[in-house]
Coordinates of C-alpha atoms in Angstrom, one line a residue:
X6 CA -281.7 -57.0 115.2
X7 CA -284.3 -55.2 117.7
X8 CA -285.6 -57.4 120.3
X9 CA -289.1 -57.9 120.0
X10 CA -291.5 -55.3 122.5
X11 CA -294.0 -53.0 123.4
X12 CA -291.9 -50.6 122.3
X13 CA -291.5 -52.2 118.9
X14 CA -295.0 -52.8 118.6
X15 CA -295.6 -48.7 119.3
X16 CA -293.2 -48.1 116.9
X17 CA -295.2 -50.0 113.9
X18 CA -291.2 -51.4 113.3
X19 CA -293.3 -55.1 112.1
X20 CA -294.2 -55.6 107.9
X21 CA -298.1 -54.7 107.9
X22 CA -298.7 -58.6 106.8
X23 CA -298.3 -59.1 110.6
X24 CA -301.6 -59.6 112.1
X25 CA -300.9 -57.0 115.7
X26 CA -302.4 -56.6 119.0
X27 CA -304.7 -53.5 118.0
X28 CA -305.4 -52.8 121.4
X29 CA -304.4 -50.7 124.4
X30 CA -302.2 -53.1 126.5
X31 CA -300.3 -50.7 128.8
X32 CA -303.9 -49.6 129.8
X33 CA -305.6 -53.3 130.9
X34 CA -305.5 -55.3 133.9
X35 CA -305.3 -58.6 133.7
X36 CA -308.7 -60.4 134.5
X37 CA -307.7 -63.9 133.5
X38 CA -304.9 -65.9 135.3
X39 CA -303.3 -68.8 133.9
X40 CA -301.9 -71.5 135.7
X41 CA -299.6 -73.4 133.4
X42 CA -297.7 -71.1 131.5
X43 CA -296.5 -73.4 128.4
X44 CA -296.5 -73.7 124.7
X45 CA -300.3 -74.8 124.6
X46 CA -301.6 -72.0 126.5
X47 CA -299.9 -69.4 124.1
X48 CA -301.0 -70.9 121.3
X49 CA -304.6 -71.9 122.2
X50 CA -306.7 -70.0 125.4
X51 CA -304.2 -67.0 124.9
X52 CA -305.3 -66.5 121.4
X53 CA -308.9 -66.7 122.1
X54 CA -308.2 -63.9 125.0
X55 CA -306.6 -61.7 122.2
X56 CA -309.4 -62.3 119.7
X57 CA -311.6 -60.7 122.7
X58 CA -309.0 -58.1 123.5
X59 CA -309.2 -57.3 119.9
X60 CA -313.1 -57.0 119.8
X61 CA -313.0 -54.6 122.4
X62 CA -313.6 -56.3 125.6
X63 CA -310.8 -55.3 127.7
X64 CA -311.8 -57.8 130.4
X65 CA -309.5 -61.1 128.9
X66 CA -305.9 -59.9 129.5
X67 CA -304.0 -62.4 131.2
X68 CA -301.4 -63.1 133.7
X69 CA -300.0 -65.9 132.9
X70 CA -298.0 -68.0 135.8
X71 CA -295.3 -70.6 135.1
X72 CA -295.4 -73.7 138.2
X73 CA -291.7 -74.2 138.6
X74 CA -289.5 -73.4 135.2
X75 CA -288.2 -69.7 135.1
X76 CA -286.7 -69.7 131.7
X77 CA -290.6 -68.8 129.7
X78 CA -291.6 -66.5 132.4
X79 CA -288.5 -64.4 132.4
X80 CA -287.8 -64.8 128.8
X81 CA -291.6 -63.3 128.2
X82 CA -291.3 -60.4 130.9
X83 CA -288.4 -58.9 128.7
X84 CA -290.9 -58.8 125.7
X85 CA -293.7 -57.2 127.4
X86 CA -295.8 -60.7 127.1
X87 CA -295.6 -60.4 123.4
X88 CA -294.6 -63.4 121.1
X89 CA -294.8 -64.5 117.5
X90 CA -297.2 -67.6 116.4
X91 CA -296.9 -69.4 113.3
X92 CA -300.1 -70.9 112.3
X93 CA -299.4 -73.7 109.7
X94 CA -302.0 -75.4 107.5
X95 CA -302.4 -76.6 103.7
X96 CA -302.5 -73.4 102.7
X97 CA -299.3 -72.1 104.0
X98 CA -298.5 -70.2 106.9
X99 CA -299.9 -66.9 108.2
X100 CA -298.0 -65.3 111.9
X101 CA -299.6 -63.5 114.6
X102 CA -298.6 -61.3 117.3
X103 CA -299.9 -62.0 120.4
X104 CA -300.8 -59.2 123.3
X105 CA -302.7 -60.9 125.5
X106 CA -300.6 -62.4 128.2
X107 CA -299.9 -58.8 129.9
X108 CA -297.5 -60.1 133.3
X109 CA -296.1 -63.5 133.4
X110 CA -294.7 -64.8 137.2
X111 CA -293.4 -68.1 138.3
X112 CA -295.8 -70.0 141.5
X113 CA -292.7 -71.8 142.8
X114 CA -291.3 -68.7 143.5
X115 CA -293.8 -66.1 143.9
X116 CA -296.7 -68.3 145.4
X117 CA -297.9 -64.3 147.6
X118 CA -297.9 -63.2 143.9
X119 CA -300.5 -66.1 142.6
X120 CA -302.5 -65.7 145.9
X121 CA -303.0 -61.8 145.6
X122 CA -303.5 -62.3 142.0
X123 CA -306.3 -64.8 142.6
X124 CA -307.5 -62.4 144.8
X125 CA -307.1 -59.2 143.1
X126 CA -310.8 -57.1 141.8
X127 CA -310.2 -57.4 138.6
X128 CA -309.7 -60.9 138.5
X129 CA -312.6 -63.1 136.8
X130 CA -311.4 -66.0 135.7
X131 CA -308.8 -68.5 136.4
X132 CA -307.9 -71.0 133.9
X133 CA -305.5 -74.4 134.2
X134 CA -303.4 -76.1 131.6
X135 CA -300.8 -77.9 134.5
X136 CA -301.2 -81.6 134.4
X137 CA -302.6 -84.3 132.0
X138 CA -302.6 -87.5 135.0
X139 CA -304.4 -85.7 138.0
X140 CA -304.3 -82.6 140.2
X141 CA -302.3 -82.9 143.2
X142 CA -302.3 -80.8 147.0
X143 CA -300.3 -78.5 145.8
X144 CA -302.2 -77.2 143.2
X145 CA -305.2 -77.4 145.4
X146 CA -303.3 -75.7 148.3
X147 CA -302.3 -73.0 145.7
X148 CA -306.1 -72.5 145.0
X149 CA -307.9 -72.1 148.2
X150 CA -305.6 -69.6 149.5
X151 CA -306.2 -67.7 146.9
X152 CA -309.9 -68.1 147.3
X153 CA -309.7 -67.4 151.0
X154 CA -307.5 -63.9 150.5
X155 CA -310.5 -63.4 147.7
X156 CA -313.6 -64.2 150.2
X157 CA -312.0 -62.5 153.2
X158 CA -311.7 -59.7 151.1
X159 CA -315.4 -59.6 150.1
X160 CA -315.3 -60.1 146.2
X161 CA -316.9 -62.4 144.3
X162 CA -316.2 -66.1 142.9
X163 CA -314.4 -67.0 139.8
X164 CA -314.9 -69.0 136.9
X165 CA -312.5 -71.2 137.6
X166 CA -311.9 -73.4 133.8
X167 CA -309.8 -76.3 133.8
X168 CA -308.5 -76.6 130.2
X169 CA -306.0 -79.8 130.7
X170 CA -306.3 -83.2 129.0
X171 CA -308.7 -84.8 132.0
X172 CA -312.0 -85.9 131.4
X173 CA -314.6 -84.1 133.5
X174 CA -311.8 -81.8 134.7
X175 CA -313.8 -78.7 135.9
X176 CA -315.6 -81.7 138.0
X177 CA -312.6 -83.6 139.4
X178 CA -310.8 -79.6 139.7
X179 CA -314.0 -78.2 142.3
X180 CA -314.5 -81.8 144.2
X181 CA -310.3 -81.3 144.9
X182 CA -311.0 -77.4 145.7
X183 CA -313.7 -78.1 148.0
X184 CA -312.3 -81.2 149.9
X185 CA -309.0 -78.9 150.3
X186 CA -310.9 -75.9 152.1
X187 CA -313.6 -77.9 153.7
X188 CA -310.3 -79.1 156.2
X189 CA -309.7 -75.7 156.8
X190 CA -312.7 -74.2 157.2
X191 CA -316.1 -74.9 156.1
X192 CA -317.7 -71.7 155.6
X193 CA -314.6 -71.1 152.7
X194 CA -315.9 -74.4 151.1
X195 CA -319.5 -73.4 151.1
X196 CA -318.7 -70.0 150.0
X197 CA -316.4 -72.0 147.0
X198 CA -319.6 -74.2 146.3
X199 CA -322.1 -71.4 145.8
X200 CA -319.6 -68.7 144.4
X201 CA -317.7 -70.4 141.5
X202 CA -317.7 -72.1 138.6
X203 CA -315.8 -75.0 137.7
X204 CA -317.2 -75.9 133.9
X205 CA -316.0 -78.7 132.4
X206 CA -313.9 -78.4 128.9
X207 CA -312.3 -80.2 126.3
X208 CA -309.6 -78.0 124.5
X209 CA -307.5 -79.7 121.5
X210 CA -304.4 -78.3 119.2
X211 CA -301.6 -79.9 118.5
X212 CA -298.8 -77.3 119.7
X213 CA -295.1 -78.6 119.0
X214 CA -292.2 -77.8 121.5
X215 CA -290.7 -74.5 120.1
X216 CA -287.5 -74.9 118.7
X217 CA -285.0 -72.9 117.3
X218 CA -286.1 -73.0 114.1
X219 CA -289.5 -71.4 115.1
X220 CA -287.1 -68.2 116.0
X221 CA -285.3 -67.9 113.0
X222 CA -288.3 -68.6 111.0
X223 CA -289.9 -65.5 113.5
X224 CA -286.4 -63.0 113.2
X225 CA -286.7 -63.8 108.9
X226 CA -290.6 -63.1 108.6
X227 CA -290.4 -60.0 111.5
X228 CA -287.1 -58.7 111.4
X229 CA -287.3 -59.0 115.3
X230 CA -285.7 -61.3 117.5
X231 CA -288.1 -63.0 119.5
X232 CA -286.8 -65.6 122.0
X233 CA -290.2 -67.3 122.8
X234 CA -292.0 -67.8 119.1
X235 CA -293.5 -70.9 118.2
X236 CA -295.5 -72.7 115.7
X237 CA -299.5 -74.5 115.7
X238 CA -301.8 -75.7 113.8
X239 CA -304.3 -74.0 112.0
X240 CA -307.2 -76.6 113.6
X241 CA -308.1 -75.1 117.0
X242 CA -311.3 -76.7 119.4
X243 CA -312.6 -75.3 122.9
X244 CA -315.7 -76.8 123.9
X245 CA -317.1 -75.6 127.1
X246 CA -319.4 -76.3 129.2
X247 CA -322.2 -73.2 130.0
X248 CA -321.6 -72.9 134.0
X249 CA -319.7 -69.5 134.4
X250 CA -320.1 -66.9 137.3
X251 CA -321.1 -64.2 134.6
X252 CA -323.6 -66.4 132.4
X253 CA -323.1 -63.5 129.2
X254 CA -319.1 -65.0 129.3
X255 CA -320.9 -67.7 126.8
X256 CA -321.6 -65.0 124.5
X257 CA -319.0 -63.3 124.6
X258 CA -316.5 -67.1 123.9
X259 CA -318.4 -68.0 121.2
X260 CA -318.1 -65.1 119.5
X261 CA -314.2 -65.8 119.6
X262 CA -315.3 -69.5 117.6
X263 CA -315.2 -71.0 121.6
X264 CA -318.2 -74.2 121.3
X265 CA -320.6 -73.5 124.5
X266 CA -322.5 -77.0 125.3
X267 CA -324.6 -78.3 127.7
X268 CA -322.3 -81.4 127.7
X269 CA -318.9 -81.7 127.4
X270 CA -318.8 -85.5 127.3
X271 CA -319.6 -86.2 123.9
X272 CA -316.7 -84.0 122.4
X273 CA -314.1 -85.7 124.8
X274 CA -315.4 -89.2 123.9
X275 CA -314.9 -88.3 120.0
X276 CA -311.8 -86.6 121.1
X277 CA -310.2 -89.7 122.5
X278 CA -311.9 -92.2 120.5
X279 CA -311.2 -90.5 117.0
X280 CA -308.8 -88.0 117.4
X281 CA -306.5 -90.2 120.5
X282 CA -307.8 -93.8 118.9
X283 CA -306.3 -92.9 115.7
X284 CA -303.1 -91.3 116.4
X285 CA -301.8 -94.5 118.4
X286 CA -302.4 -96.7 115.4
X287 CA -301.1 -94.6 113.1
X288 CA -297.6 -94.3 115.5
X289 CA -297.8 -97.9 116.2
X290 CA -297.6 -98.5 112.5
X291 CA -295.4 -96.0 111.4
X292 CA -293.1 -97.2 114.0
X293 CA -293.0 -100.8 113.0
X294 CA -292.6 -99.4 109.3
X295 CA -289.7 -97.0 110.0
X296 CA -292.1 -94.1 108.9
X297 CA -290.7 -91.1 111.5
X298 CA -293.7 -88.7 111.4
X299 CA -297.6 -89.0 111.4
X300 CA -297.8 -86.9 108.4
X301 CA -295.0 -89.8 106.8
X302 CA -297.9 -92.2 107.3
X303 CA -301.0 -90.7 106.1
X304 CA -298.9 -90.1 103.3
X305 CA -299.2 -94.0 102.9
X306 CA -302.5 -94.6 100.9
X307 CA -303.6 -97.8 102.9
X308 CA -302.5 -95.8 106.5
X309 CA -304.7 -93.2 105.1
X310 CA -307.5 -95.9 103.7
X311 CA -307.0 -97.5 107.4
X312 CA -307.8 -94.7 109.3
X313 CA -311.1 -93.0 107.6
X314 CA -312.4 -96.9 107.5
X315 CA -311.5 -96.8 111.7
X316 CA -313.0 -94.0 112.0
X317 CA -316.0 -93.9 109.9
X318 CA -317.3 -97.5 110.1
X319 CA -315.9 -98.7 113.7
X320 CA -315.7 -95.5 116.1
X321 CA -318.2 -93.2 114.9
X322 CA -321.3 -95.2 115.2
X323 CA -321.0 -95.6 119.1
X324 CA -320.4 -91.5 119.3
X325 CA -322.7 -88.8 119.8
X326 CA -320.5 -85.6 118.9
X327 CA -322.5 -83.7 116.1
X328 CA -320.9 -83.2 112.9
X329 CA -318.8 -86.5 113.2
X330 CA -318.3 -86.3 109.7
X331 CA -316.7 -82.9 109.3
X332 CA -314.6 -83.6 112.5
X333 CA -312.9 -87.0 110.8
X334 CA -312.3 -85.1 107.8
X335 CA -310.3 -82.1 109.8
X336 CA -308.5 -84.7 111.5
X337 CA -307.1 -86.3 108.9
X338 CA -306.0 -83.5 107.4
X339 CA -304.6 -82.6 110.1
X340 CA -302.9 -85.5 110.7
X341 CA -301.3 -85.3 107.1
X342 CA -299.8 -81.4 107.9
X343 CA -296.0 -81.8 107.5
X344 CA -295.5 -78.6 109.7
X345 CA -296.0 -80.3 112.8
X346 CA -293.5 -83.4 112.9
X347 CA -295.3 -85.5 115.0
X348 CA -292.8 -88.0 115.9
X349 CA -294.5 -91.4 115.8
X350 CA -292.3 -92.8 118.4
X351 CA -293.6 -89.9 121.2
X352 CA -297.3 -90.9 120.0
X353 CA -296.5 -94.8 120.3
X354 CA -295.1 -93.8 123.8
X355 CA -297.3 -95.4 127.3
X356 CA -299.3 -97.5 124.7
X357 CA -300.0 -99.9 127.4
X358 CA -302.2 -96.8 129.2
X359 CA -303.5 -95.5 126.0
X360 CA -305.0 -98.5 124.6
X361 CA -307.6 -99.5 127.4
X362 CA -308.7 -95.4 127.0
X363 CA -308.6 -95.1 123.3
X364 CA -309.6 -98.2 122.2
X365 CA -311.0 -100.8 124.4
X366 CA -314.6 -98.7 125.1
X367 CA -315.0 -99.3 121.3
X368 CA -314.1 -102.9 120.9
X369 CA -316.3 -103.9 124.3
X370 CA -319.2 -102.2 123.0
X371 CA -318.8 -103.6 119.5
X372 CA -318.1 -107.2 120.7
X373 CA -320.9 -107.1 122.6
X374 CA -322.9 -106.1 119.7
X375 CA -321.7 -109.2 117.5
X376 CA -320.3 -105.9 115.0
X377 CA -317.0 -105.7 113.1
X378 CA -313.9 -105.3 115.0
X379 CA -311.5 -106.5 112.4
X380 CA -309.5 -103.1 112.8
X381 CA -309.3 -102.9 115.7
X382 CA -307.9 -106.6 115.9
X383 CA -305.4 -105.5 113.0
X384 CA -304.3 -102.8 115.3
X385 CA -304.0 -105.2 118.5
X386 CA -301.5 -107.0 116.1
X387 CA -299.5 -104.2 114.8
X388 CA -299.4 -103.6 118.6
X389 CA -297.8 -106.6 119.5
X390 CA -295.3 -106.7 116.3
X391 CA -294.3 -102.9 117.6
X392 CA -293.3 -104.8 121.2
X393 CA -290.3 -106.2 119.4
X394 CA -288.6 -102.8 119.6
X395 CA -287.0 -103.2 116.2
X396 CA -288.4 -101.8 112.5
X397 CA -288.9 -103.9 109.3
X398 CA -285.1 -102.8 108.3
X399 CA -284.0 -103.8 111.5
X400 CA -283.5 -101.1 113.1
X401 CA -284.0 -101.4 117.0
X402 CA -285.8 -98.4 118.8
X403 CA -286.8 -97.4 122.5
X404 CA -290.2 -98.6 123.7
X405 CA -291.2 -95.5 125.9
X406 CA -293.7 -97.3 128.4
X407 CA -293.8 -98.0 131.8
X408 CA -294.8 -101.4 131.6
X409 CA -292.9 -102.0 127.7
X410 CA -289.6 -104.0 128.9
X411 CA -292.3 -106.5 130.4
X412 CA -294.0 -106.7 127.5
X413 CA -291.0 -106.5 125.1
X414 CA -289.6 -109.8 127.4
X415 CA -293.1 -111.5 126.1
X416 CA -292.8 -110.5 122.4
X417 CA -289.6 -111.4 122.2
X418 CA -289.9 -114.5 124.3
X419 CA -292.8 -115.7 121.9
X420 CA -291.6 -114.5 118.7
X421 CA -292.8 -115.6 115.7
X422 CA -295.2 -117.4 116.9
X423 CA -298.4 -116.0 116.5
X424 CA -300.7 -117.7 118.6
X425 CA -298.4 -118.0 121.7
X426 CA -297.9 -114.2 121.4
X427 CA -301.5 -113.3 121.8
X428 CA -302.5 -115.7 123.7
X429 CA -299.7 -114.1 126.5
X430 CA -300.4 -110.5 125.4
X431 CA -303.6 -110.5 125.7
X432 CA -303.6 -111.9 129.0
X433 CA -303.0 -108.5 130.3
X434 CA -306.2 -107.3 132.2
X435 CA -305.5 -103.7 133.2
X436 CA -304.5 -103.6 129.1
X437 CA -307.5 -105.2 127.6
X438 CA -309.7 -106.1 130.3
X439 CA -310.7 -109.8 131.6
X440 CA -313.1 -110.8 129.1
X441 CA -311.4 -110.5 125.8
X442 CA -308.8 -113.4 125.8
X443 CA -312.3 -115.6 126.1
X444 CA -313.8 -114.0 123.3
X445 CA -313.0 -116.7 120.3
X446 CA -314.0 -114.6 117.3
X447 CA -311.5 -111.4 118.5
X448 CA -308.2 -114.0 119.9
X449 CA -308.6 -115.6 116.0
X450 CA -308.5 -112.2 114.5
X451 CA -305.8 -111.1 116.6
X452 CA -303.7 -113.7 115.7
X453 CA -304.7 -114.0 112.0
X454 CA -303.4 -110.8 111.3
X455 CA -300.1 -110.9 113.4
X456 CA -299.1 -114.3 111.5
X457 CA -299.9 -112.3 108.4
X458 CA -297.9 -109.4 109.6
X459 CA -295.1 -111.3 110.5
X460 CA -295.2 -113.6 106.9
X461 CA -295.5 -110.7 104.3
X462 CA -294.2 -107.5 106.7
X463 CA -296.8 -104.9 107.8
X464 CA -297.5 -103.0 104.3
X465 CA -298.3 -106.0 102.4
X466 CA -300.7 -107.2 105.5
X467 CA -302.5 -104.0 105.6
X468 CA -302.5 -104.2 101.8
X469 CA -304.3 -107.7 101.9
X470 CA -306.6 -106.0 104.7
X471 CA -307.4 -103.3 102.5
X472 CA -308.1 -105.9 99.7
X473 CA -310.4 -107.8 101.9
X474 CA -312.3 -105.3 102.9
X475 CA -312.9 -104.5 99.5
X476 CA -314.2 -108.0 98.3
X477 CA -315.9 -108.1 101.7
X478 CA -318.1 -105.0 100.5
X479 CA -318.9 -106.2 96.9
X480 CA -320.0 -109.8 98.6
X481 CA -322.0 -107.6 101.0
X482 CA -323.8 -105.4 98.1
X483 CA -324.0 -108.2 95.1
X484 CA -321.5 -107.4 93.3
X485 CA -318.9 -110.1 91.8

């Protein structure tokens, strides 16, 4: 079996159902580089670059630099850049071949490399997909001596786009750049302030690790053996925020299907509030449930009832996204995809940091407004039965958290008793905050629903939920 190449590629040796590169790549420069070389990237920014390439704009090739690991880097070198993409959906599957990462390098062992490549004419943008908890010196070192060797050199700035899990990343991404030059020399941090761009993005896809069976499934569709295939998604999302050194890039993105805004914010609140909010309950719930996937659960017709209800009558009134309900709709049928294998357990992982993000700014504003939180109590609950780090059928399982054997200690030190439970678990400020153990109306909930949890098991409590809510409704409307 021929390895998958440029050489293959001019050859025409791939079936015609595979969409190509139909563009010049031994011809183009690169004039994005990508810090961050990973799954996401290839299947995400990388594809929007191509869809550009493939327009015509030869402007969006990319070098794409791996921080520290060698294996992707090398392993794409050999194949000219080029990989396979499986894009999964209802509808089946459909594979691409990507051309748009032209060079790949490695920072922790090339770091001249980056610099001249930050530095280089034909450079224009620099994008970021390194770090989902905060940028660090090295990173910013990395940066402004690139920017240095590019302003000693007389070129212009660069838009300069984080695209990692951070909210108000381009932000927090220029305040680090500046603070890092302006110790070395302030006229660099000037020229950084008034030359580049640092707009703000949200980016989502759910990307799995690549796994073997992405390169059999690759070698059987292809007939090429391509060491760094993987598999998506069909649901894609870059919203970005219009501040670019060349203001027609906004164009030219949304033309690719990139959302140019004004305002990022709203998008990452819906993002982490529908989208983040959801995913943990679902995990939480299959995990208690012994349910291994995400897809598993939505398959559940009261998981599935439970999350469109969250969604549509708890989180979306406090959000300003537009289309919100279009956006619930993708999500949950995206959450139902059995393609990806979302394992509940790596979702249900770091609750104790996930919750005060994903659902607390929800439940303060709501409490505050006297409005229904019962949801979000049942999920508090489901929360606290999941600390037990065992299923219904007994079987035990890893709680992935940094503060979870503390927690487990409580759980299990209180269980089966309902009030005792909340009352300790809920005493944990930097989870919930300090106000809601004195809110009456959201402790009784709490504990209402883990004592019926605990009685009738997890499906049959979220079935007498679901039956509530019902009778709650036709109470609500007249109806008997």
């Amino acid at each position: 079996m021929r390895a998958l190449s440029q050489t293959v590629l001019d050859d025409r040796a791939v079936p015609p159902s595979l969409h190509l590169p139909d563009y010049p790549r031994s011809a183009l420069v690169p004039g994005v580089l990508h810090l961050g070389l990973g799954a996401f990237h290839r299947a995400h920014q990388a594809v929007v670059f191509d869809a550009l390439l493939q327009a015509g704009d030869t402007r969006w090739g990319v070098l794409g630099v791996a921080m520290r690991s060698t294996e992707l880097a090398d392993a794409l070198a050999r194949q000219d850049g080029l990989y396979t993409l499986q894009i999964a959906s209802a509808e089946g599957r459909r594979w691409q071949l990507v051309g748009a990462v032209l060079d790949t390098c490695v920072a922790a062992r090339e770091p001249d490399r980056v610099t001249a490549a930050i530095a280089a004419p034909a450079t224009r943008w620099l994008t970021l997909t390194v770090t989902e908890k905060a940028y660090g010196p090295v990173l910013a070192a990395q940066l402004v001596a690139g920017l240095a060797a590019r302003h000693a050199a007389g070129l212009g700035g660069l838009t300069i786009a984080s695209c990692d899990n951070l909210s108000g990343n381009g932000g927090k991404l220029r305040q680090l750049c500046l603070d890092t030059a302006a110790a070395l020399d302030t006229v660099l941090a000037q020229w950084i302030e008034s030359h580049c761009a640092f707009p703000d993005s949200m980016v989502d896809r759910i990307v799995p690790a690549a796994t073997a069976q992405h390169r059999e499934d690759a070698a059987r569709m292809t007939g090429l053996d391509d060491a760094c295939a993987l598999g998506t998604e069909a649901f894609w999302e870059w919203v970005i925020e219009r501040h670019f050194v060349d203001p027609a890039d906004g164009a030219a993105l949304a033309a690719a299907g990139v959302q140019v805004v004004e305002d990022v914010r709203p998008f990452e609140e819906a993002k982490l509030r529908m989208l983040n909010g959801s995913h943990t309950a679902i995990a939480l719930m299959g995990a208690v449930m012994g349910l291994p996937t995400v897809a598993d659960c939505v398959a559940n017709a009261d998981i599935r009832w439970f999350v469109h209800h969250l969604m549509t009558d708890i989180v979306m009134p406090q959000l300003q996204r537009p289309g919100l309900p279009a956006y619930r709709d993708a999500l949950l049928a995206r959450f139902a995809n059995p393609d990806l294998r979302h394992k509940v357990h790596q979702i249900a992982s770091d609750s104790s940091l996930k919750i005060p993000l994903r659902w607390l700014p929800t439940l303060q504003t709501r409490l505050a407004a006297g409005a229904d939180v019962e949801p979000l109590a049942f999920g508090a609950a489901v929360w606290m039965r999941y600390l037990l780090a065992e299923d219904e059928q007994g079987q035990p399982y890893a709680i992935s958290d940094p503060a979870g054997e503390r927690l487990q200690a409580i759980a299990r030190r209180h269980r089966g008793d309902a009030p005792a439970t909340v009352a300790a678990l809920l005493r944990q400020p930097a989870i919930w905050g300090e106000a809601l153990l004195a809110n009456p109306r959201w402790v009784s909930s709490v504990g209402f629903w883990l004592e019926r949890i605990q009685a009738l098991g997890l499906g049959a409590a979220l079935a007498q939920f679901k039956a509530g809510h019902a009778t709650h409704l036709n109470t609500e409307h007249g109806n008997t």
